Each structure stands twice: as structure tokens, then as C-alpha cells.
């Protein structure tokens, strides 16, 4: 007979692992006592519950974050801890700390619920896991959302009325202006004479002295005319100030639909400002209208401007120069060239940094991209990068099931209401009871509709995050796509921690592309071999169809020598200044080549010479040195010392 199993008593009960979620929506609350009060109430709530435990690592904070925002740093860290199985219950001071709108609230309640984590309030006795608790929460959320909407409408309405009255609605004034509050409640913009003098000096440097914006910024710094914050001027900062509407048009637009960055106005699907119509505020002119038109013309015609936006230059801030400064993206209008330049040499800083870092052609992006493709071939790195795409809470599959369940629940409630409208009159003679029952059924239908609409909004947000363009770009990078657009490259690089260090020198060029070299590259036309003296009569005969006899006049260097010098440069990729002395002054060879190309003679000449054979492909000296590329994703690091073949 088998012996009975020994009885060791009941199995030990694991402690309930609690986490605290704290949130305040304004910096004033961050500096005040809001977070402290919430944490104290949460700790006390956990302390009086037998078997509950709170670890210091499970206290999550969102400081100065709006409750209308779904994606919040602290909540994302909390979700990650829940996915790792470290949390059983989340304690909040009140449920509006989870979210102040239906979408932000239920997105997180459902996300944690799908992970098996409950949410409880230290000050409200509501259980979200029960049907009655959900009804209570839905009512609380709708009231909080209505309160927030009313507050926003009052605030925005007051700003709109103030703008319509010609008052300044808040924020720092444009460069050259100050806020005059002497009118009581109606503050207006007036010219600040101190800044206005700097404005006029900057305009004079650009318009009268024909300095470009970089040179004007250096001149202002040298003369002690610094920015409002006391920092030296940079070309980009000065360029923005010179192009502001207050200076050029004598007006400021409140709720400007064309604004960008922090000045962007929220627009609806029709492109109309959400909180009110745009208002044009006239401001006193610092420079005359004619002067402003002249300034605008000079700025438009400027040869160089900075276009270092992150989407156009994915390596901005990721290339480290030898002087310790980072490279930024730049653009040359004169020859439509994208490149990167070291920040240590800008705006006169070279005197301080001794920066000698060369310009890097944007072809460096292709060299770095090859390294990225190699890194993402590692499944661990690819998985880590994909993990960074999860910026929206919840599980898509479970949310789809939830929406289907909410749809079915709404259908049942609507059927119950329809049935009641036809049967209550016969079954319930008391009119007051009938009306109370219909009110409750109607309320249930409205509540179910609102909850379904919220569920659908949350699902749309999850699907948008999951099917974002970045996901496709990441898959293409891992698969080694043949061609990658700059925007796609930017999307993937944004998921990675990348540092690029140039390991060698590149020859400094003028930045102006050689049209002849480009033509050979674009058409695939090879470069002819050296033209011998015996072959020159054929070339001279061909020249007579394009040029007069004076073109054949012999100077200090004959034309054949100049032609061979131009062909030598194309075959070897050397710079014009490096042309061997045997070809004569390089300026003469360059002028001869360019003149023949403008006239249309160069392609004809090359075609004729290539019939001899022995032609070679054009060679362009690379503007990308060997690069050390370090790629880091979520604690995984790979370093490559790669030599570009571009």
C-alpha cells in the first residue's frame, strides 16, 4: 500500500506586489506638494493591507504631464514592469491621475487589465473590475473630461477676446519688442529701443554691407551685441529672427496655421484652428516697409542657408568631430548640395575650438546605413529596436476582442431599450416607475456607446503605432533594401543610439560640384585616354565646327596640354589645385574644360576620342573618410570601423 502524503500545511501566500503611479500636470505642482501628498496617501493605503508590499523601484512618476496625454514616460515604464511580471496592483491617489479624458483613462486601465494588473484608488472606493464599478468610473471620467473641456474653452476664449482687442496674449515678445502692461488688463507690444538698435544693425550688415547671415552673426558677437539671453548669435538663430513676421510684415499672427514647432496651432481635419480663428496683431515697425522688402529679397537670394532639420539630416548631432563638437546638417543653395559641417567651426567658434574638421558630404549617410543594416541582421538587436516602437499602451489583439465585446454589449442594451418602449406600457401601469426604468435604460445605452467609442479610439491609436511607417522602414533595413529614402533612414536611426567618428582626413573642396564630373557620372561616359600629338589634328578639325580660329591661338600652354590636364583630373579624381605642373596652370585647364562643356562641345569631343578605346571610368575623390560607427540599442552595442567605398 502507498503511504499517505505528508501534510506540510498550506502553501505560503505570495505578497501582493503594489506599485504607485503619481502624476501632476503642471510644473507648479511638481515644485509644490502634489507628488508628496499622492505618495504619502499611496504608501498609507498599501501599509494597512495585509500581505501587500511596496518596493521603492515600483514608484512611477509623470511630472508636469497632462492627463489628456495617452503616451506618458512614467506610465510606459509602469507598463514595462507589469509586462515583466513585477506588479500585481497599481495604486493611484485618485482615478483622474490615470487620465483626464476617456481615451487616456481607459487606454491605461485596459492595458493594465490585459496584463492581469488591477488599478485601485487610495481615496475612492471604486472597483473597475465590476460592472457597477465601470459605470461609476465612466461617470467620473466623463465629468472630468467635461470639466477639462470647459476650462480649456474658457481659457482659449479669453485669449481669443484679448487678441481681438489687440492685446498680447502671452509668451515672450518677438525680437526687438517688449510687452507694455501700462494699459491695465490690456498688455500690448511696443518697440524695445535697446533691442531695436541691434535689429537695425543686423539688417544693415546684411543689406548694406552685403554680409551673409553667418558673417553678420560673427560681427554682432564681436561688437558685443549678444542675444536677449546673453548668448552669442548663431547663423540659424539670427536667420530666424530676421525672417520673423513682426520685422518683415509689421504684424504677429495669433493662432498661425503656418506655425511650426512650439508655435504650431492645433488644426482640425479641415485645417481650421481648433480653439478659435486666427487673429492678426499689428505691431509698430522697427524698420520701414521698404527696408523690410529689401531685407526679405536679400535673405531669399542668400547663397547658403541651414536646413538641419532632423528629417532631412538623420546624422545631425550623431557625428563627433575631433574638436569635441557635433556635426549638423547644412545645405548649399548655389549648387544644391547636402553636407554636414562641424559645429566647432561655426560663427567664429573656430578661434576658441581650433576646429579643423572638414565638411562631410551627405554620402556619409550611405556608409552609416550599411553598418546599420549589418547590425539589424542580428535578431537580438532587431528585437530591441522593435521594442522601442511600442509607444502606445495595450495589446492590439485583446483590444480588438474588447471592441467586439463592447459592440455586442451595446447591441443588447439597445435591444432592451427598444423592447422596453413597447412592453413597459402594458406591464407597468405606474407612469413614474416606467419613466425611471426608461431613464436608466437610456443612460445605460448612452454609457455603452461612449465606452465603445473610446474603445475604438484606443484601438485606432494602437493600430497607428503598430503600422507606423517606422515599422516598415525597420523591416526594410533588416532585409537590406536596395534603395532607402532619407526620411526612411531618419525613422530607423531615431530608434537607435548611434555615434559616428571620422577616423581620417578628406580633401577639402570648395563645395561647388564639377558639372563635367557629374555629367560623366550621370551618363556613365568613360574618360578618354591621353591625346597624343599625332592625334591632335583630328581634334582641331572637330573644333572648327564649334569655335572660331582664335580659339586655336597658342598661349603659354597649348590647348592639347590643357585638355590632357582636364582628362587627367577626371581619371585620377585629384583636385584642380593638385594638377601636376606639366599641364600648366590648373586655372587655364579648368576654364578650357568648362567653356567647352557650356558650348556643348565636350560631349562631342569625348565621344570622338572614346572611339580609340582605352577609356576609363571617371573617378571622384570621396568626401567621406573612414568612419567608426557605434550602434547601441537597449543595452546591446556593436562597433564598426568601416571604410566607405563611396
Coordinates of C-alpha atoms in Angstrom, one line a residue, residues 47-596:
X47 CA 0.6 49.7 4.6
X48 CA -2.8 48.8 6.1
X49 CA -3.5 45.9 3.7
X50 CA -2.2 42.6 4.9
X51 CA 0.1 40.8 2.5
X52 CA 0.7 43.9 0.4
X53 CA 4.3 45.1 -0.3
X54 CA 5.7 48.2 -2.0
X55 CA 9.2 48.3 -3.4
X56 CA 10.9 51.7 -4.0
X57 CA 11.6 50.6 -7.6
X58 CA 7.9 50.4 -8.2
X59 CA 7.1 54.1 -7.7
X60 CA 6.5 55.7 -11.1
X61 CA 6.1 59.5 -11.7
X62 CA 4.9 61.6 -14.5
X63 CA 5.9 65.1 -13.6
X64 CA 4.3 68.0 -15.4
X65 CA 2.4 65.7 -17.9
X66 CA -1.1 66.4 -19.0
X67 CA -3.8 63.8 -18.1
X68 CA -5.1 64.1 -21.6
X69 CA -1.9 62.5 -23.0
X70 CA -2.0 58.8 -23.6
X71 CA 1.7 58.1 -24.1
X72 CA 3.5 59.2 -20.9
X73 CA 7.0 58.2 -19.8
X74 CA 6.1 57.1 -16.3
X75 CA 3.1 55.0 -17.4
X76 CA 5.2 53.4 -20.1
X77 CA 7.8 52.3 -17.5
X78 CA 5.0 51.0 -15.3
X79 CA 3.6 49.0 -18.2
X80 CA 7.1 47.6 -18.9
X81 CA 7.3 46.5 -15.2
X82 CA 3.9 44.9 -15.5
X83 CA 4.9 43.0 -18.7
X84 CA 7.9 41.7 -16.7
X85 CA 5.5 40.3 -14.1
X86 CA 6.7 42.6 -11.3
X87 CA 3.3 44.3 -10.5
X88 CA 0.0 42.9 -9.2
X89 CA -1.8 46.1 -8.4
X90 CA -1.4 49.8 -9.1
X91 CA -2.3 52.3 -6.5
X92 CA -3.2 55.9 -7.5
X93 CA -4.3 58.8 -5.4
X94 CA -7.5 59.2 -7.4
X95 CA -8.6 57.8 -10.7
X96 CA -8.1 61.1 -12.6
X97 CA -4.3 60.5 -12.1
X98 CA -4.7 57.7 -14.7
X99 CA -6.2 60.1 -17.2
X100 CA -8.4 63.2 -17.5
X101 CA -10.0 62.1 -20.8
X102 CA -11.9 59.0 -21.6
X103 CA -9.4 57.8 -24.1
X104 CA -6.3 58.4 -21.9
X105 CA -8.0 56.8 -18.9
X106 CA -9.4 53.7 -20.5
X107 CA -6.3 53.1 -22.6
X108 CA -4.3 52.6 -19.5
X109 CA -7.0 50.8 -17.4
X110 CA -7.4 48.3 -20.2
X111 CA -3.7 47.9 -20.9
X112 CA -3.0 47.0 -17.3
X113 CA -6.1 44.8 -17.1
X114 CA -4.9 42.8 -20.1
X115 CA -1.7 42.2 -18.2
X116 CA -3.6 40.9 -15.1
X117 CA -2.9 44.1 -13.1
X118 CA -5.7 45.9 -11.1
X119 CA -5.9 49.6 -10.5
X120 CA -7.2 50.9 -7.2
X121 CA -7.6 54.4 -5.8
X122 CA -6.4 55.4 -2.3
X123 CA -9.3 57.9 -1.9
X124 CA -12.2 56.4 -4.0
X125 CA -13.9 53.2 -3.2
X126 CA -14.5 52.0 -6.8
X127 CA -13.6 48.6 -8.2
X128 CA -13.0 48.8 -12.0
X129 CA -13.3 45.0 -12.3
X130 CA -17.0 45.0 -11.6
X131 CA -19.8 46.2 -13.8
X132 CA -21.1 48.7 -11.3
X133 CA -17.5 50.0 -10.8
X134 CA -17.1 50.5 -14.5
X135 CA -20.3 52.5 -14.6
X136 CA -19.0 54.7 -11.7
X137 CA -15.7 55.2 -13.4
X138 CA -17.3 56.1 -16.7
X139 CA -19.3 58.8 -15.0
X140 CA -16.2 60.1 -13.2
X141 CA -14.2 60.2 -16.4
X142 CA -17.0 61.9 -18.4
X143 CA -17.3 64.6 -15.7
X144 CA -13.5 65.1 -15.5
X145 CA -13.4 65.4 -19.3
X146 CA -16.3 67.9 -19.4
X147 CA -14.6 69.9 -16.6
X148 CA -11.3 70.0 -18.6
X149 CA -13.1 70.9 -21.8
X150 CA -14.9 73.8 -20.1
X151 CA -11.7 75.1 -18.6
X152 CA -9.9 74.9 -21.9
X153 CA -12.8 76.7 -23.6
X154 CA -12.8 79.5 -21.0
X155 CA -9.0 79.9 -21.2
X156 CA -8.9 79.9 -25.0
X157 CA -12.0 82.1 -25.3
X158 CA -10.3 84.7 -23.0
X159 CA -7.2 84.6 -25.1
X160 CA -9.3 85.0 -28.3
X161 CA -11.1 88.0 -26.9
X162 CA -7.8 89.6 -25.8
X163 CA -6.3 89.1 -29.3
X164 CA -9.3 90.6 -31.0
X165 CA -8.9 93.6 -28.7
X166 CA -5.4 94.0 -30.0
X167 CA -3.7 92.8 -26.8
X168 CA -0.7 90.5 -26.4
X169 CA -1.9 87.0 -25.4
X170 CA 1.2 85.8 -23.6
X171 CA 4.6 84.4 -24.3
X172 CA 7.9 86.1 -25.0
X173 CA 7.7 89.1 -27.4
X174 CA 9.4 88.9 -30.8
X175 CA 13.0 90.2 -31.1
X176 CA 13.1 94.0 -30.9
X177 CA 9.8 94.3 -28.9
X178 CA 8.7 94.4 -25.2
X179 CA 5.4 94.0 -23.5
X180 CA 3.8 97.2 -22.2
X181 CA 1.4 96.4 -19.3
X182 CA 0.7 100.1 -18.5
X183 CA -2.8 99.6 -20.0
X184 CA -4.1 97.6 -17.1
X185 CA -5.5 94.3 -18.3
X186 CA -4.6 95.0 -21.9
X187 CA -0.9 94.4 -22.5
X188 CA 0.5 95.3 -25.9
X189 CA 3.7 95.1 -27.8
X190 CA 6.0 98.1 -28.1
X191 CA 9.4 98.6 -29.6
X192 CA 12.3 97.9 -27.2
X193 CA 14.9 100.6 -28.2
X194 CA 17.8 98.6 -26.9
X195 CA 17.0 95.5 -28.9
X196 CA 15.7 97.6 -31.8
X197 CA 19.2 99.1 -32.3
X198 CA 20.7 95.6 -32.6
X199 CA 17.9 94.7 -35.1
X200 CA 18.8 97.7 -37.3
X201 CA 22.5 96.9 -37.0
X202 CA 21.9 93.3 -38.1
X203 CA 19.8 94.5 -41.0
X204 CA 22.5 97.0 -42.1
X205 CA 25.1 94.2 -42.0
X206 CA 23.1 92.0 -44.3
X207 CA 21.6 94.6 -46.6
X208 CA 24.1 97.5 -46.8
X209 CA 27.4 95.6 -46.1
X210 CA 26.4 92.5 -48.1
X211 CA 27.4 90.1 -45.3
X212 CA 25.8 86.7 -45.2
X213 CA 24.0 85.7 -42.1
X214 CA 27.0 83.8 -40.6
X215 CA 29.3 86.8 -41.1
X216 CA 26.6 89.1 -39.7
X217 CA 26.3 86.9 -36.6
X218 CA 30.1 87.0 -36.0
X219 CA 30.2 90.7 -36.4
X220 CA 27.3 91.2 -33.9
X221 CA 29.2 88.9 -31.4
X222 CA 32.5 90.8 -31.9
X223 CA 30.8 94.1 -31.2
X224 CA 29.2 92.9 -28.0
X225 CA 25.6 92.8 -29.4
X226 CA 24.5 89.4 -28.0
X227 CA 21.1 87.7 -27.9
X228 CA 18.4 88.5 -25.4
X229 CA 19.6 85.7 -23.2
X230 CA 23.2 87.0 -23.3
X231 CA 24.4 84.2 -25.6
X232 CA 26.4 84.6 -28.8
X233 CA 24.5 84.7 -32.0
X234 CA 24.4 81.7 -34.4
X235 CA 23.6 81.9 -38.0
X236 CA 20.4 79.9 -37.6
X237 CA 19.2 81.9 -34.7
X238 CA 19.9 85.2 -36.4
X239 CA 18.3 83.9 -39.6
X240 CA 15.0 83.1 -37.8
X241 CA 14.9 86.5 -36.1
X242 CA 15.4 88.4 -39.4
X243 CA 12.6 86.4 -41.0
X244 CA 10.0 87.0 -38.3
X245 CA 6.7 88.5 -39.4
X246 CA 6.9 91.3 -36.8
X247 CA 10.1 92.6 -38.5
X248 CA 9.1 91.9 -42.2
X249 CA 5.4 92.5 -42.2
X250 CA 4.8 94.6 -39.0
X251 CA 2.4 92.0 -37.7
X252 CA 2.1 88.9 -35.5
X253 CA -0.4 86.2 -36.1
X254 CA -2.2 84.7 -33.1
X255 CA -3.0 81.0 -33.9
X256 CA -1.0 81.0 -37.0
X257 CA -1.9 77.9 -39.1
X258 CA 1.6 78.1 -40.8
X259 CA 3.4 78.0 -37.5
X260 CA 5.9 75.2 -36.7
X261 CA 7.4 73.6 -33.6
X262 CA 6.2 75.1 -30.3
X263 CA 4.3 77.8 -32.3
X264 CA 2.2 75.2 -34.1
X265 CA -1.5 75.8 -33.8
X266 CA -3.8 72.8 -33.4
X267 CA -5.9 72.4 -36.6
X268 CA -9.0 70.3 -37.2
X269 CA -9.4 67.9 -40.2
X270 CA -10.3 70.9 -42.4
X271 CA -7.1 72.8 -41.5
X272 CA -9.0 75.3 -39.3
X273 CA -7.6 76.3 -35.8
X274 CA -9.4 74.2 -33.2
X275 CA -9.7 76.9 -30.4
X276 CA -10.6 79.9 -32.5
X277 CA -9.9 81.9 -35.6
X278 CA -6.5 83.4 -36.4
X279 CA -6.0 87.0 -35.4
X280 CA -3.5 89.4 -37.0
X281 CA -2.0 91.8 -34.4
X282 CA -0.4 94.9 -35.9
X283 CA 2.9 95.9 -34.2
X284 CA 4.9 99.1 -34.6
X285 CA 7.5 98.7 -37.3
X286 CA 11.2 98.8 -36.3
X287 CA 12.3 99.2 -39.9
X288 CA 10.4 100.8 -42.8
X289 CA 8.3 98.7 -45.1
X290 CA 10.7 99.4 -48.0
X291 CA 13.7 98.3 -45.8
X292 CA 11.8 95.2 -44.8
X293 CA 11.2 94.3 -48.5
X294 CA 14.9 94.8 -49.3
X295 CA 15.8 92.5 -46.3
X296 CA 13.4 89.8 -47.5
X297 CA 14.9 90.0 -51.0
X298 CA 18.5 89.6 -49.7
X299 CA 17.6 86.7 -47.5
X300 CA 15.9 84.9 -50.4
X301 CA 18.9 85.4 -52.6
X302 CA 21.4 84.3 -50.0
X303 CA 23.7 81.6 -51.3
X304 CA 23.7 79.4 -48.2
X305 CA 21.1 78.5 -45.6
X306 CA 20.9 75.9 -42.9
X307 CA 18.4 73.1 -43.3
X308 CA 19.5 70.9 -40.5
X309 CA 16.0 69.6 -39.7
X310 CA 16.1 66.1 -38.2
X311 CA 14.1 64.5 -41.1
X312 CA 16.4 66.0 -43.7
X313 CA 19.7 65.2 -42.0
X314 CA 19.5 62.0 -40.0
X315 CA 23.1 62.2 -38.8
X316 CA 22.8 65.7 -37.3
X317 CA 24.2 65.5 -33.7
X318 CA 25.4 62.0 -34.2
X319 CA 28.8 62.8 -35.8
X320 CA 31.5 63.7 -33.3
X321 CA 34.3 66.0 -34.6
X322 CA 37.9 65.9 -33.4
X323 CA 37.4 69.2 -31.7
X324 CA 34.6 67.7 -29.5
X325 CA 31.7 69.4 -31.1
X326 CA 28.9 67.6 -33.1
X327 CA 28.2 67.9 -36.8
X328 CA 25.0 69.4 -38.1
X329 CA 23.3 69.2 -41.5
X330 CA 23.7 72.1 -43.9
X331 CA 22.5 72.9 -47.4
X332 CA 24.1 75.0 -50.2
X333 CA 21.5 76.7 -52.5
X334 CA 24.2 77.6 -55.1
X335 CA 24.9 74.0 -56.1
X336 CA 22.0 72.1 -54.3
X337 CA 24.4 70.2 -52.1
X338 CA 23.6 68.4 -48.8
X339 CA 26.5 68.1 -46.4
X340 CA 27.5 68.0 -42.7
X341 CA 29.7 70.6 -41.0
X342 CA 31.2 70.5 -37.5
X343 CA 29.6 72.9 -35.1
X344 CA 33.0 73.7 -33.6
X345 CA 33.9 75.9 -36.6
X346 CA 30.7 77.9 -36.9
X347 CA 30.0 81.5 -36.0
X348 CA 33.6 82.4 -35.1
X349 CA 34.0 79.5 -32.6
X350 CA 37.0 78.2 -34.6
X351 CA 39.2 80.7 -32.7
X352 CA 38.2 79.0 -29.4
X353 CA 38.0 75.4 -30.5
X354 CA 40.8 75.3 -33.1
X355 CA 38.4 73.2 -35.2
X356 CA 39.8 71.9 -38.4
X357 CA 37.2 69.2 -39.1
X358 CA 36.3 69.1 -42.8
X359 CA 32.9 69.2 -44.3
X360 CA 31.4 65.7 -44.8
X361 CA 29.4 65.0 -47.9
X362 CA 25.9 63.6 -47.2
X363 CA 27.2 60.4 -48.8
X364 CA 28.3 59.6 -45.3
X365 CA 24.7 58.6 -44.7
X366 CA 25.1 55.7 -47.1
X367 CA 28.2 54.5 -45.3
X368 CA 26.5 54.6 -41.9
X369 CA 23.4 52.9 -43.3
X370 CA 25.4 49.9 -44.4
X371 CA 26.6 49.5 -40.8
X372 CA 23.0 49.7 -39.5
X373 CA 21.8 47.0 -42.0
X374 CA 24.6 44.8 -40.7
X375 CA 23.6 45.4 -37.1
X376 CA 19.9 44.8 -37.6
X377 CA 20.7 41.4 -39.2
X378 CA 21.4 40.3 -35.5
X379 CA 17.9 39.1 -34.2
X380 CA 18.7 40.5 -30.7
X381 CA 19.3 44.0 -32.0
X382 CA 16.3 43.9 -34.3
X383 CA 14.1 42.8 -31.5
X384 CA 15.4 45.5 -29.2
X385 CA 14.8 48.2 -31.9
X386 CA 11.3 46.8 -32.5
X387 CA 10.7 47.1 -28.7
X388 CA 11.2 50.9 -29.0
X389 CA 8.3 51.0 -31.4
X390 CA 5.9 50.0 -28.6
X391 CA 5.0 53.6 -27.6
X392 CA 1.3 53.0 -27.2
X393 CA -0.2 51.1 -24.3
X394 CA -2.1 47.9 -24.6
X395 CA -2.3 44.8 -26.7
X396 CA -3.9 45.2 -30.2
X397 CA -5.4 41.7 -30.3
X398 CA -7.0 41.9 -26.9
X399 CA -8.3 45.4 -27.7
X400 CA -9.9 44.1 -30.9
X401 CA -11.7 41.5 -28.8
X402 CA -12.7 44.1 -26.3
X403 CA -14.2 46.3 -29.0
X404 CA -16.2 43.3 -30.3
X405 CA -17.4 42.6 -26.8
X406 CA -18.4 46.3 -26.3
X407 CA -20.2 46.3 -29.6
X408 CA -22.2 43.2 -28.6
X409 CA -23.0 44.7 -25.2
X410 CA -24.3 47.9 -26.8
X411 CA -26.5 45.9 -29.2
X412 CA -28.1 44.1 -26.2
X413 CA -28.7 47.3 -24.3
X414 CA -30.3 48.9 -27.4
X415 CA -32.5 45.9 -27.9
X416 CA -33.5 46.0 -24.2
X417 CA -34.4 49.7 -24.6
X418 CA -36.4 49.0 -27.8
X419 CA -38.2 46.1 -26.1
X420 CA -39.0 48.2 -23.0
X421 CA -40.5 51.0 -25.1
X422 CA -43.1 48.6 -26.4
X423 CA -43.8 46.4 -23.3
X424 CA -43.5 48.7 -20.3
X425 CA -46.7 50.5 -21.1
X426 CA -48.6 47.2 -20.8
X427 CA -46.7 45.5 -18.0
X428 CA -46.1 48.5 -15.7
X429 CA -49.1 50.7 -15.1
X430 CA -47.3 53.2 -12.8
X431 CA -46.0 56.0 -15.1
X432 CA -43.3 57.2 -12.6
X433 CA -41.9 53.7 -12.5
X434 CA -42.0 53.4 -16.3
X435 CA -40.1 56.7 -16.7
X436 CA -37.5 55.8 -14.2
X437 CA -36.9 52.5 -15.9
X438 CA -36.6 54.1 -19.3
X439 CA -34.2 56.7 -18.0
X440 CA -32.0 54.1 -16.6
X441 CA -32.1 52.0 -19.8
X442 CA -31.4 55.1 -21.9
X443 CA -28.5 56.1 -19.6
X444 CA -27.1 52.6 -20.0
X445 CA -27.2 52.8 -23.8
X446 CA -25.5 56.2 -23.8
X447 CA -22.8 55.0 -21.5
X448 CA -22.2 51.9 -23.6
X449 CA -22.0 54.0 -26.7
X450 CA -19.4 56.3 -25.1
X451 CA -17.4 53.3 -23.9
X452 CA -17.4 51.7 -27.3
X453 CA -16.4 54.9 -29.0
X454 CA -13.5 55.2 -26.5
X455 CA -12.5 51.6 -27.2
X456 CA -12.5 52.2 -30.9
X457 CA -10.3 55.3 -30.4
X458 CA -7.8 53.4 -28.3
X459 CA -7.7 50.6 -31.0
X460 CA -7.0 53.2 -33.7
X461 CA -4.2 54.6 -31.7
X462 CA -2.7 51.1 -31.2
X463 CA -3.0 50.3 -34.9
X464 CA -1.5 53.6 -36.0
X465 CA 1.5 52.9 -33.7
X466 CA 1.9 49.3 -34.9
X467 CA 1.5 50.1 -38.6
X468 CA 3.6 53.2 -38.4
X469 CA 5.9 54.0 -41.3
X470 CA 8.8 53.3 -39.0
X471 CA 7.9 49.6 -38.7
X472 CA 8.1 49.2 -42.5
X473 CA 11.4 51.1 -42.6
X474 CA 12.8 48.9 -39.9
X475 CA 11.9 45.8 -41.7
X476 CA 13.4 47.1 -44.9
X477 CA 16.6 47.9 -43.0
X478 CA 16.8 44.4 -41.6
X479 CA 16.2 43.0 -45.1
X480 CA 18.8 45.1 -46.8
X481 CA 16.6 47.2 -49.1
X482 CA 18.3 48.2 -52.3
X483 CA 17.3 51.9 -52.0
X484 CA 16.4 53.9 -48.9
X485 CA 15.0 57.4 -48.8
X486 CA 16.4 59.9 -46.3
X487 CA 13.0 60.1 -44.5
X488 CA 13.0 56.3 -44.1
X489 CA 16.6 56.3 -42.9
X490 CA 15.7 59.0 -40.3
X491 CA 12.8 56.9 -39.0
X492 CA 15.1 53.9 -38.3
X493 CA 18.0 56.0 -36.9
X494 CA 15.6 57.6 -34.5
X495 CA 15.2 54.1 -32.8
X496 CA 18.9 53.7 -32.4
X497 CA 21.7 55.3 -30.3
X498 CA 24.4 56.0 -33.0
X499 CA 27.7 57.7 -32.7
X500 CA 29.9 58.3 -35.8
X501 CA 33.6 59.4 -35.6
X502 CA 35.6 60.3 -38.7
X503 CA 38.9 58.4 -38.5
X504 CA 40.8 60.1 -41.2
X505 CA 41.1 63.3 -43.3
X506 CA 39.3 64.1 -46.5
X507 CA 40.5 66.6 -49.1
X508 CA 38.7 70.0 -48.6
X509 CA 36.8 71.0 -51.6
X510 CA 35.2 74.3 -52.5
X511 CA 31.7 72.7 -52.2
X512 CA 30.8 73.6 -55.8
X513 CA 30.2 70.4 -57.8
X514 CA 32.0 70.0 -61.1
X515 CA 29.3 69.8 -63.8
X516 CA 31.7 67.9 -66.1
X517 CA 32.3 65.2 -63.5
X518 CA 28.6 65.0 -62.7
X519 CA 27.9 64.6 -66.4
X520 CA 30.3 61.7 -66.7
X521 CA 28.9 60.0 -63.6
X522 CA 25.2 60.6 -64.6
X523 CA 25.7 59.3 -68.2
X524 CA 28.2 56.6 -67.4
X525 CA 30.5 58.1 -70.1
X526 CA 34.1 57.0 -69.6
X527 CA 37.1 59.4 -69.7
X528 CA 39.2 59.3 -72.8
X529 CA 42.9 58.4 -72.6
X530 CA 45.7 61.0 -73.1
X531 CA 45.6 62.7 -76.5
X532 CA 48.9 62.2 -78.4
X533 CA 50.4 64.9 -80.7
X534 CA 49.8 62.7 -83.7
X535 CA 46.1 62.6 -82.8
X536 CA 45.7 66.3 -82.3
X537 CA 44.8 67.3 -85.9
X538 CA 41.7 65.2 -85.7
X539 CA 40.6 67.2 -82.6
X540 CA 41.4 70.5 -84.2
X541 CA 39.3 69.6 -87.2
X542 CA 36.4 68.8 -84.9
X543 CA 36.9 72.1 -83.1
X544 CA 36.3 74.1 -86.2
X545 CA 32.6 73.2 -86.2
X546 CA 32.2 74.8 -82.8
X547 CA 34.8 77.6 -82.5
X548 CA 36.4 80.3 -84.5
X549 CA 40.1 80.2 -85.4
X550 CA 41.0 82.5 -82.5
X551 CA 40.2 79.6 -80.2
X552 CA 43.3 77.8 -81.6
X553 CA 45.7 80.5 -80.7
X554 CA 48.6 79.2 -78.8
X555 CA 49.5 80.8 -75.5
X556 CA 51.9 79.9 -72.7
X557 CA 50.3 76.5 -72.6
X558 CA 48.9 74.9 -75.8
X559 CA 45.3 73.6 -75.9
X560 CA 46.3 70.0 -76.1
X561 CA 48.2 70.2 -72.8
X562 CA 45.2 71.9 -71.2
X563 CA 42.9 69.1 -72.5
X564 CA 45.1 66.4 -71.2
X565 CA 45.3 68.1 -67.8
X566 CA 41.4 68.1 -67.6
X567 CA 41.3 64.4 -68.7
X568 CA 44.0 63.6 -66.1
X569 CA 41.9 65.1 -63.3
X570 CA 38.8 63.2 -64.4
X571 CA 40.7 59.9 -64.5
X572 CA 42.5 60.3 -61.2
X573 CA 40.0 62.3 -59.1
X574 CA 42.6 64.8 -58.0
X575 CA 41.7 68.4 -57.1
X576 CA 42.3 71.1 -59.6
X577 CA 45.0 72.6 -57.3
X578 CA 46.8 69.2 -57.3
X579 CA 47.1 69.0 -61.1
X580 CA 50.8 68.2 -62.0
X581 CA 52.9 71.2 -63.2
X582 CA 53.4 69.6 -66.5
X583 CA 49.9 70.5 -67.5
X584 CA 50.5 74.2 -66.9
X585 CA 48.4 76.5 -64.6
X586 CA 45.4 74.5 -63.4
X587 CA 43.1 77.6 -63.8
X588 CA 43.7 77.5 -67.6
X589 CA 42.8 73.8 -67.9
X590 CA 39.6 74.3 -65.7
X591 CA 38.5 77.3 -67.8
X592 CA 39.0 75.4 -71.1
X593 CA 37.1 72.4 -69.9
X594 CA 34.1 74.4 -68.5
X595 CA 34.0 76.6 -71.6
X596 CA 33.8 73.6 -73.9

